[in-house]
Amino acid sequence: MRRVLIPQNLQTLPPQLPKGEQHTITGQSMGTTWAVRYINTHQQSNDAVHALIQHELDLVVAQMSTWQEDSNLSVFNRADANTWHVLPASFFAVLDCALKVAAETNGAFDPTIGPLVNLWGFGPEGQRTSPPDTTEVKALHTYCGWQKIKLDSEGMRALQAGNVYVDFSGIAKGYSVDRIARALQNASIENYLIEVGGELYGAGIKPDGQPWWIALETSPDATSVTESVVALHGLAVATSGDYRRYFEHHGQHYAHTIDPRTGFPIDRASNALVSVTVLHAECMVADALATAFTVMGVDAALAYAKQKDIAALLIEHKADGFKEHFSPQLMAMME
């Protein structure tokens, strides 16, 4: 049995069905894989389209990777205290969005969580198989706090307050999807489905008139949950789950999603969310909110989603199995 979701605010449908073959291009970037399916209505070469996509991904890596020492982000993270830095446009846009989501979620999403991401073994400094000492966590936690970063929108500048280490792992993939979508549109490719590391965006339709149908990702353990499929027509999907990256130690599960307010990974005992999916017009926003909702927990996430008209699916692990929670905006897609 499947649950079918239809977006309430569809993009304008094309006046006629697209003509051309469906092509698929794949590659690797940001430590993950990417794939783009598109209808080749203008007989463009796959090599040219591949190069266009790779250019967008390379730009995001060059500006926002913590894994590259010469990226704009790494240079900012190493900068002296109390120094202002002019940022490239894309870097500034992502940082601006990240800080707005941080403010609106009371710090459940925080781009300055980088020192703790590294300490817990989920950053470029390498993996670990046991948790760090609590004193280490508390010491590095003092370096975090999205309020430490000040922006000068007119000058496209950001203030490095000192020892502030920004990490865009909860938003950069979504932003890369948005950039690819704009690049495809500018290249007169109007019917496509983009996927970067599990984050997606679809636009247009196929030659048979069907939209791009995708199944929403859930925890591999949640086999009892009804599969949900959604028509991606001018819509992005991002999912955060405690099963994606983690390590276990003495029976304790340590997920890659760290609560910026405590400095520790979300605890299954107090926050039983195993999967959060957000649907939004911008993949960057969906990506950040999926992370924030995972940290916030069921009640706070649903309250935020209702207030902001966000479509979200939350899957909670309870003693008797898994329970789905739907925001009102998502429930409207089922009607």
mmCIF file of C-alpha atoms in Angstrom:
data_model
loop_
_atom_site.group_PDB
_atom_site.id
_atom_site.type_symbol
_atom_site.label_atom_id
_atom_site.label_comp_id
_atom_site.label_asym_id
_atom_site.label_seq_id
_atom_site.Cartn_x
_atom_site.Cartn_y
_atom_site.Cartn_z
ATOM 1 C CA MET A 1 0.000 0.000 0.000
ATOM 2 C CA ARG A 2 1.212 3.465 -0.883
ATOM 3 C CA ARG A 3 0.320 6.949 0.224
ATOM 4 C CA VAL A 4 0.240 9.454 -2.650
ATOM 5 C CA LEU A 5 1.121 13.092 -2.012
ATOM 6 C CA ILE A 6 0.228 15.852 -4.476
ATOM 7 C CA PRO A 7 1.664 19.374 -3.871
ATOM 8 C CA GLN A 8 -0.998 22.024 -3.320
ATOM 9 C CA ASN A 9 0.888 24.772 -5.155
ATOM 10 C CA LEU A 10 1.999 23.268 -8.430
ATOM 11 C CA GLN A 11 4.257 25.022 -10.867
ATOM 12 C CA THR A 12 2.548 26.130 -14.055
ATOM 13 C CA LEU A 13 2.100 23.100 -16.243
ATOM 14 C CA PRO A 14 3.731 23.301 -19.671
ATOM 15 C CA PRO A 15 1.368 24.026 -22.591
ATOM 16 C CA GLN A 16 2.403 20.773 -24.270
ATOM 17 C CA LEU A 17 4.166 17.553 -23.374
ATOM 18 C CA PRO A 18 7.967 17.684 -23.659
ATOM 19 C CA LYS A 19 9.539 15.817 -26.556
ATOM 20 C CA GLY A 20 12.839 14.043 -26.265
ATOM 21 C CA GLU A 21 14.542 11.143 -24.552
ATOM 22 C CA GLN A 22 15.117 10.850 -20.835
ATOM 23 C CA HIS A 23 18.817 10.950 -20.003
ATOM 24 C CA THR A 24 20.534 10.143 -16.716
ATOM 25 C CA ILE A 25 23.854 11.605 -15.604
ATOM 26 C CA THR A 26 25.658 10.609 -12.405
ATOM 27 C CA GLY A 27 28.782 11.579 -10.518
ATOM 28 C CA GLN A 28 30.380 12.160 -7.139
ATOM 29 C CA SER A 29 30.857 15.293 -5.058
ATOM 30 C CA MET A 30 30.944 16.377 -1.401
ATOM 31 C CA GLY A 31 31.688 12.850 -0.259
ATOM 32 C CA THR A 32 28.505 11.489 -1.794
ATOM 33 C CA THR A 33 26.883 10.685 -5.136
ATOM 34 C CA TRP A 34 24.643 12.742 -7.352
ATOM 35 C CA ALA A 35 22.272 11.956 -10.209
ATOM 36 C CA VAL A 36 20.252 14.060 -12.619
ATOM 37 C CA ARG A 37 17.528 12.753 -14.899
ATOM 38 C CA TYR A 38 16.310 15.137 -17.569
ATOM 39 C CA ILE A 39 14.306 15.245 -20.780
ATOM 40 C CA ASN A 40 16.639 16.243 -23.579
ATOM 41 C CA THR A 41 14.265 18.377 -25.639
ATOM 42 C CA HIS A 42 17.015 20.413 -27.319
ATOM 43 C CA GLN A 43 19.411 17.555 -28.179
ATOM 44 C CA GLN A 44 22.135 18.807 -25.881
ATOM 45 C CA SER A 45 25.164 16.603 -25.335
ATOM 46 C CA ASN A 46 25.397 14.682 -22.086
ATOM 47 C CA ASP A 47 28.973 15.862 -21.714
ATOM 48 C CA ALA A 48 27.897 19.507 -21.824
ATOM 49 C CA VAL A 49 25.121 18.958 -19.296
ATOM 50 C CA HIS A 50 27.472 16.955 -17.068
ATOM 51 C CA ALA A 51 30.024 19.767 -17.170
ATOM 52 C CA LEU A 52 27.339 22.317 -16.290
ATOM 53 C CA ILE A 53 26.251 20.270 -13.257
ATOM 54 C CA GLN A 54 29.803 19.562 -12.118
ATOM 55 C CA HIS A 55 30.637 23.261 -12.328
ATOM 56 C CA GLU A 56 27.876 24.080 -9.841
ATOM 57 C CA LEU A 57 28.969 21.335 -7.448
ATOM 58 C CA ASP A 58 32.616 22.349 -7.688
ATOM 59 C CA LEU A 59 31.683 25.937 -6.843
ATOM 60 C CA VAL A 60 29.912 24.820 -3.664
ATOM 61 C CA VAL A 61 32.893 22.691 -2.645
ATOM 62 C CA ALA A 62 35.403 25.471 -3.382
ATOM 63 C CA GLN A 63 33.465 27.950 -1.280
ATOM 64 C CA MET A 64 31.921 25.854 1.502
ATOM 65 C CA SER A 65 33.852 22.642 2.158
ATOM 66 C CA THR A 66 35.458 22.064 5.547
ATOM 67 C CA TRP A 67 37.314 19.144 3.981
ATOM 68 C CA GLN A 68 39.384 21.434 1.706
ATOM 69 C CA GLU A 69 41.942 23.604 3.454
ATOM 70 C CA ASP A 70 41.866 26.234 0.709
ATOM 71 C CA SER A 71 38.075 26.638 0.518
ATOM 72 C CA ASN A 72 36.629 30.043 1.349
ATOM 73 C CA LEU A 73 34.964 28.510 4.393
ATOM 74 C CA SER A 74 38.180 26.958 5.707
ATOM 75 C CA VAL A 75 39.988 30.279 5.278
ATOM 76 C CA PHE A 76 37.203 32.027 7.225
ATOM 77 C CA ASN A 77 37.325 29.407 9.980
ATOM 78 C CA ARG A 78 41.076 29.950 10.449
ATOM 79 C CA ALA A 79 40.881 33.754 10.390
ATOM 80 C CA ASP A 80 41.966 35.948 13.270
ATOM 81 C CA ALA A 81 39.495 37.063 15.904
ATOM 82 C CA ASN A 82 37.432 40.203 15.310
ATOM 83 C CA THR A 83 38.155 40.385 11.584
ATOM 84 C CA TRP A 84 35.654 41.096 8.824
ATOM 85 C CA HIS A 85 35.739 39.077 5.597
ATOM 86 C CA VAL A 86 34.123 39.726 2.224
ATOM 87 C CA LEU A 87 32.463 36.476 1.166
ATOM 88 C CA PRO A 88 31.624 35.105 -2.289
ATOM 89 C CA ALA A 89 27.940 35.512 -3.139
ATOM 90 C CA SER A 90 27.011 31.843 -2.709
ATOM 91 C CA PHE A 91 28.867 31.494 0.589
ATOM 92 C CA PHE A 92 27.131 34.627 1.892
ATOM 93 C CA ALA A 93 23.690 33.419 0.753
ATOM 94 C CA VAL A 94 24.051 30.066 2.524
ATOM 95 C CA LEU A 95 25.416 31.646 5.700
ATOM 96 C CA ASP A 96 22.588 34.171 5.705
ATOM 97 C CA CYS A 97 19.989 31.412 5.310
ATOM 98 C CA ALA A 98 21.664 29.265 7.980
ATOM 99 C CA LEU A 99 21.626 32.108 10.509
ATOM 100 C CA LYS A 100 17.969 32.874 9.794
ATOM 101 C CA VAL A 101 16.985 29.233 10.345
ATOM 102 C CA ALA A 102 19.099 29.204 13.518
ATOM 103 C CA ALA A 103 17.269 32.257 14.848
ATOM 104 C CA GLU A 104 13.821 30.946 13.935
ATOM 105 C CA THR A 105 14.465 27.521 15.521
ATOM 106 C CA ASN A 106 16.101 28.916 18.673
ATOM 107 C CA GLY A 107 19.401 27.309 17.781
ATOM 108 C CA ALA A 108 18.140 23.810 16.932
ATOM 109 C CA PHE A 109 20.030 24.408 13.688
ATOM 110 C CA ASP A 110 23.384 26.111 14.151
ATOM 111 C CA PRO A 111 26.101 26.470 11.482
ATOM 112 C CA THR A 112 28.765 27.102 14.161
ATOM 113 C CA ILE A 113 28.516 23.520 15.430
ATOM 114 C CA GLY A 114 31.663 22.587 13.458
ATOM 115 C CA PRO A 115 34.027 22.019 16.422
ATOM 116 C CA LEU A 116 31.625 19.464 17.878
ATOM 117 C CA VAL A 117 31.002 17.793 14.512
ATOM 118 C CA ASN A 118 34.755 17.204 14.328
ATOM 119 C CA LEU A 119 35.048 16.132 17.973
ATOM 120 C CA TRP A 120 32.340 13.498 17.583
ATOM 121 C CA GLY A 121 34.041 12.073 14.500
ATOM 122 C CA PHE A 122 31.697 13.286 11.788
ATOM 123 C CA GLY A 123 33.986 15.888 10.184
ATOM 124 C CA PRO A 124 37.263 15.985 8.252
ATOM 125 C CA GLU A 125 39.340 15.086 11.315
ATOM 126 C CA GLY A 126 38.280 11.438 11.051
ATOM 127 C CA GLN A 127 35.832 8.968 12.532
ATOM 128 C CA ARG A 128 35.808 7.663 16.051
ATOM 129 C CA THR A 129 34.437 4.536 17.708
ATOM 130 C CA SER A 130 33.935 5.853 21.248
ATOM 131 C CA PRO A 131 32.473 9.104 22.583
ATOM 132 C CA PRO A 132 34.745 11.978 23.619
ATOM 133 C CA ASP A 133 35.188 13.005 27.229
ATOM 134 C CA THR A 134 32.419 15.216 28.575
ATOM 135 C CA THR A 135 34.917 17.909 29.541
ATOM 136 C CA GLU A 136 36.089 18.079 25.914
ATOM 137 C CA VAL A 137 32.509 18.493 24.720
ATOM 138 C CA LYS A 138 31.814 21.273 27.205
ATOM 139 C CA ALA A 139 35.059 23.066 26.342
ATOM 140 C CA LEU A 140 34.383 23.117 22.589
ATOM 141 C CA HIS A 141 30.729 23.929 23.135
ATOM 142 C CA THR A 142 31.797 27.378 24.361
ATOM 143 C CA TYR A 143 33.112 28.141 20.852
ATOM 144 C CA CYS A 144 29.695 27.489 19.319
ATOM 145 C CA GLY A 145 26.756 29.848 19.010
ATOM 146 C CA TRP A 146 25.238 31.267 15.846
ATOM 147 C CA GLN A 147 24.894 34.670 17.543
ATOM 148 C CA LYS A 148 28.695 35.037 17.409
ATOM 149 C CA ILE A 149 28.547 35.670 13.635
ATOM 150 C CA LYS A 150 27.597 39.141 12.438
ATOM 151 C CA LEU A 151 26.707 39.871 8.818
ATOM 152 C CA ASP A 152 27.039 43.044 6.789
ATOM 153 C CA SER A 153 24.580 42.468 3.956
ATOM 154 C CA GLU A 154 25.502 45.609 2.051
ATOM 155 C CA GLY A 155 29.197 44.754 2.028
ATOM 156 C CA MET A 156 28.638 40.961 1.761
ATOM 157 C CA ARG A 157 30.870 40.554 4.808
ATOM 158 C CA ALA A 158 30.908 38.330 7.896
ATOM 159 C CA LEU A 159 32.634 38.830 11.231
ATOM 160 C CA GLN A 160 34.940 36.106 12.532
ATOM 161 C CA ALA A 161 34.560 36.591 16.272
ATOM 162 C CA GLY A 162 37.408 34.213 17.066
ATOM 163 C CA ASN A 163 37.508 30.392 17.137
ATOM 164 C CA VAL A 164 34.187 30.287 15.259
ATOM 165 C CA TYR A 165 34.177 27.204 13.037
ATOM 166 C CA VAL A 166 31.286 27.161 10.571
ATOM 167 C CA ASP A 167 30.066 23.839 9.196
ATOM 168 C CA PHE A 168 27.565 23.720 6.315
ATOM 169 C CA SER A 169 27.049 19.934 6.306
ATOM 170 C CA GLY A 170 23.370 20.448 7.201
ATOM 171 C CA ILE A 171 22.609 22.857 4.366
ATOM 172 C CA ALA A 172 25.219 22.766 1.562
ATOM 173 C CA LYS A 173 23.861 19.704 -0.243
ATOM 174 C CA GLY A 174 20.447 21.324 -0.421
ATOM 175 C CA TYR A 175 21.974 24.523 -1.748
ATOM 176 C CA SER A 176 23.859 22.588 -4.426
ATOM 177 C CA VAL A 177 20.557 21.100 -5.592
ATOM 178 C CA ASP A 178 19.091 24.601 -5.895
ATOM 179 C CA ARG A 179 22.104 25.791 -7.900
ATOM 180 C CA ILE A 180 21.875 22.852 -10.289
ATOM 181 C CA ALA A 181 18.167 23.528 -10.801
ATOM 182 C CA ARG A 182 18.848 27.161 -11.723
ATOM 183 C CA ALA A 183 21.667 26.135 -14.059
ATOM 184 C CA LEU A 184 19.460 23.623 -15.860
ATOM 185 C CA GLN A 185 16.689 26.188 -16.258
ATOM 186 C CA ASN A 186 19.174 28.693 -17.671
ATOM 187 C CA ALA A 187 20.290 26.016 -20.150
ATOM 188 C CA SER A 188 16.663 25.600 -21.307
ATOM 189 C CA ILE A 189 16.325 22.220 -19.587
ATOM 190 C CA GLU A 190 12.933 22.491 -17.934
ATOM 191 C CA ASN A 191 12.014 18.884 -17.105
ATOM 192 C CA TYR A 192 14.373 17.209 -14.647
ATOM 193 C CA LEU A 193 14.903 15.438 -11.335
ATOM 194 C CA ILE A 194 18.010 16.247 -9.272
ATOM 195 C CA GLU A 195 19.396 14.157 -6.402
ATOM 196 C CA VAL A 196 22.496 14.996 -4.379
ATOM 197 C CA GLY A 197 23.209 12.721 -1.430
ATOM 198 C CA GLY A 198 19.515 11.995 -0.903
ATOM 199 C CA GLU A 199 18.254 15.579 -1.262
ATOM 200 C CA LEU A 200 16.019 16.104 -4.300
ATOM 201 C CA TYR A 201 14.288 18.645 -6.494
ATOM 202 C CA GLY A 202 12.002 18.009 -9.442
ATOM 203 C CA ALA A 203 10.539 20.273 -12.111
ATOM 204 C CA GLY A 204 8.427 19.823 -15.202
ATOM 205 C CA ILE A 205 7.005 16.529 -16.420
ATOM 206 C CA LYS A 206 7.952 13.506 -18.502
ATOM 207 C CA PRO A 207 6.911 12.955 -22.137
ATOM 208 C CA ASP A 208 4.068 10.712 -20.928
ATOM 209 C CA GLY A 209 2.635 13.544 -18.839
ATOM 210 C CA GLN A 210 3.687 12.032 -15.520
ATOM 211 C CA PRO A 211 5.517 14.118 -12.900
ATOM 212 C CA TRP A 212 8.698 12.936 -11.223
ATOM 213 C CA TRP A 213 7.468 10.501 -8.585
ATOM 214 C CA ILE A 214 9.792 9.712 -5.691
ATOM 215 C CA ALA A 215 9.371 7.644 -2.534
ATOM 216 C CA LEU A 216 10.094 9.485 0.711
ATOM 217 C CA GLU A 217 13.070 8.045 2.553
ATOM 218 C CA THR A 218 12.499 6.392 5.929
ATOM 219 C CA SER A 219 14.602 4.492 8.447
ATOM 220 C CA PRO A 220 15.530 1.016 7.173
ATOM 221 C CA ASP A 221 14.105 -0.358 10.432
ATOM 222 C CA ALA A 222 10.702 1.273 9.908
ATOM 223 C CA THR A 223 9.384 -1.519 7.693
ATOM 224 C CA SER A 224 5.854 -1.145 9.098
ATOM 225 C CA VAL A 225 5.553 2.463 7.918
ATOM 226 C CA THR A 226 3.384 3.082 4.861
ATOM 227 C CA GLU A 227 5.432 4.142 1.845
ATOM 228 C CA SER A 228 4.751 7.725 0.768
ATOM 229 C CA VAL A 229 5.306 8.829 -2.814
ATOM 230 C CA VAL A 230 5.231 12.469 -3.854
ATOM 231 C CA ALA A 231 5.055 14.263 -7.178
ATOM 232 C CA LEU A 232 8.042 16.593 -7.362
ATOM 233 C CA HIS A 233 6.819 19.434 -9.526
ATOM 234 C CA GLY A 234 8.635 22.561 -8.416
ATOM 235 C CA LEU A 235 9.308 20.973 -5.054
ATOM 236 C CA ALA A 236 12.357 19.881 -3.057
ATOM 237 C CA VAL A 237 12.678 17.086 -0.512
ATOM 238 C CA ALA A 238 15.299 16.699 2.215
ATOM 239 C CA THR A 239 15.539 13.945 4.823
ATOM 240 C CA SER A 240 17.492 13.706 8.051
ATOM 241 C CA GLY A 241 17.825 10.399 9.874
ATOM 242 C CA ASP A 242 19.770 8.964 12.793
ATOM 243 C CA TYR A 243 20.578 5.914 10.648
ATOM 244 C CA ARG A 244 22.619 7.742 8.011
ATOM 245 C CA ARG A 245 25.895 8.247 9.901
ATOM 246 C CA TYR A 246 26.544 7.019 13.404
ATOM 247 C CA PHE A 247 28.691 4.859 15.629
ATOM 248 C CA GLU A 248 27.787 2.603 18.531
ATOM 249 C CA HIS A 249 29.664 2.182 21.795
ATOM 250 C CA HIS A 250 28.653 -0.081 24.669
ATOM 251 C CA GLY A 251 25.151 -0.374 23.243
ATOM 252 C CA GLN A 252 24.702 3.391 22.902
ATOM 253 C CA HIS A 253 23.780 4.850 19.498
ATOM 254 C CA TYR A 254 25.598 8.097 18.606
ATOM 255 C CA ALA A 255 24.046 9.738 15.531
ATOM 256 C CA HIS A 256 25.700 12.415 13.406
ATOM 257 C CA THR A 257 22.983 14.957 14.234
ATOM 258 C CA ILE A 258 24.298 16.950 17.190
ATOM 259 C CA ASP A 259 22.051 19.082 19.362
ATOM 260 C CA PRO A 260 23.733 22.513 19.222
ATOM 261 C CA ARG A 261 22.139 23.408 22.536
ATOM 262 C CA THR A 262 23.876 20.586 24.450
ATOM 263 C CA GLY A 263 26.867 19.628 22.302
ATOM 264 C CA PHE A 264 25.844 15.967 22.306
ATOM 265 C CA PRO A 265 24.258 13.822 19.560
ATOM 266 C CA ILE A 266 20.489 13.530 19.797
ATOM 267 C CA ASP A 267 19.576 10.877 22.350
ATOM 268 C CA ARG A 268 17.159 8.154 21.289
ATOM 269 C CA ALA A 269 15.996 7.862 24.887
ATOM 270 C CA SER A 270 14.701 11.446 25.005
ATOM 271 C CA ASN A 271 14.224 12.195 21.298
ATOM 272 C CA ALA A 272 12.843 9.188 19.476
ATOM 273 C CA LEU A 273 12.771 10.742 16.001
ATOM 274 C CA VAL A 274 14.526 8.383 13.601
ATOM 275 C CA SER A 275 13.601 10.179 10.384
ATOM 276 C CA VAL A 276 12.424 13.652 9.363
ATOM 277 C CA THR A 277 11.468 14.648 5.831
ATOM 278 C CA VAL A 278 10.736 18.235 4.802
ATOM 279 C CA LEU A 279 9.219 19.371 1.507
ATOM 280 C CA HIS A 280 9.859 22.961 0.431
ATOM 281 C CA ALA A 281 10.274 25.088 -2.683
ATOM 282 C CA GLU A 282 13.981 25.547 -1.788
ATOM 283 C CA CYS A 283 16.122 22.509 -1.112
ATOM 284 C CA MET A 284 18.518 24.602 0.981
ATOM 285 C CA VAL A 285 15.705 25.458 3.392
ATOM 286 C CA ALA A 286 14.346 21.899 3.400
ATOM 287 C CA ASP A 287 17.830 20.582 4.214
ATOM 288 C CA ALA A 288 18.318 22.924 7.179
ATOM 289 C CA LEU A 289 14.818 22.398 8.558
ATOM 290 C CA ALA A 290 15.096 18.601 8.371
ATOM 291 C CA THR A 291 18.133 18.848 10.637
ATOM 292 C CA ALA A 292 16.464 21.364 12.954
ATOM 293 C CA PHE A 293 13.288 19.290 13.296
ATOM 294 C CA THR A 294 15.344 16.211 14.156
ATOM 295 C CA VAL A 295 16.893 18.129 17.038
ATOM 296 C CA MET A 296 13.624 19.773 18.158
ATOM 297 C CA GLY A 297 11.654 16.571 18.600
ATOM 298 C CA VAL A 298 8.079 15.743 17.605
ATOM 299 C CA ASP A 299 6.038 18.373 19.462
ATOM 300 C CA ALA A 300 8.253 21.393 18.818
ATOM 301 C CA ALA A 301 8.862 20.428 15.181
ATOM 302 C CA LEU A 302 5.159 19.979 14.446
ATOM 303 C CA ALA A 303 4.335 23.292 16.132
ATOM 304 C CA TYR A 304 6.954 25.105 14.026
ATOM 305 C CA ALA A 305 5.809 23.367 10.826
ATOM 306 C CA LYS A 306 2.195 24.346 11.507
ATOM 307 C CA GLN A 307 3.112 27.962 12.233
ATOM 308 C CA LYS A 308 5.298 28.301 9.109
ATOM 309 C CA ASP A 309 3.165 26.153 6.757
ATOM 310 C CA ILE A 310 5.948 23.605 6.281
ATOM 311 C CA ALA A 311 5.177 20.157 4.874
ATOM 312 C CA ALA A 312 6.936 17.610 7.063
ATOM 313 C CA LEU A 313 6.803 13.898 7.846
ATOM 314 C CA LEU A 314 8.252 12.789 11.175
ATOM 315 C CA ILE A 315 8.808 9.147 12.094
ATOM 316 C CA GLU A 316 9.081 8.364 15.795
ATOM 317 C CA HIS A 317 10.371 5.148 17.329
ATOM 318 C CA LYS A 318 8.099 4.044 20.157
ATOM 319 C CA ALA A 319 8.112 0.974 22.370
ATOM 320 C CA ASP A 320 5.445 -0.714 20.250
ATOM 321 C CA GLY A 321 6.891 0.247 16.864
ATOM 322 C CA PHE A 322 7.094 3.299 14.640
ATOM 323 C CA LYS A 323 4.626 6.175 14.535
ATOM 324 C CA GLU A 324 4.208 8.717 11.743
ATOM 325 C CA HIS A 325 3.434 12.374 12.373
ATOM 326 C CA PHE A 326 2.207 14.690 9.628
ATOM 327 C CA SER A 327 2.232 18.466 9.597
ATOM 328 C CA PRO A 328 -1.051 20.068 8.413
ATOM 329 C CA GLN A 329 0.651 21.179 5.196
ATOM 330 C CA LEU A 330 1.665 17.608 4.418
ATOM 331 C CA MET A 331 -1.760 16.255 5.297
ATOM 332 C CA ALA A 332 -3.249 18.687 2.758
ATOM 333 C CA MET A 333 -1.222 16.909 0.060
ATOM 334 C CA MET A 334 -3.132 13.680 0.761
ATOM 335 C CA GLU A 335 -6.558 15.156 0.074
#
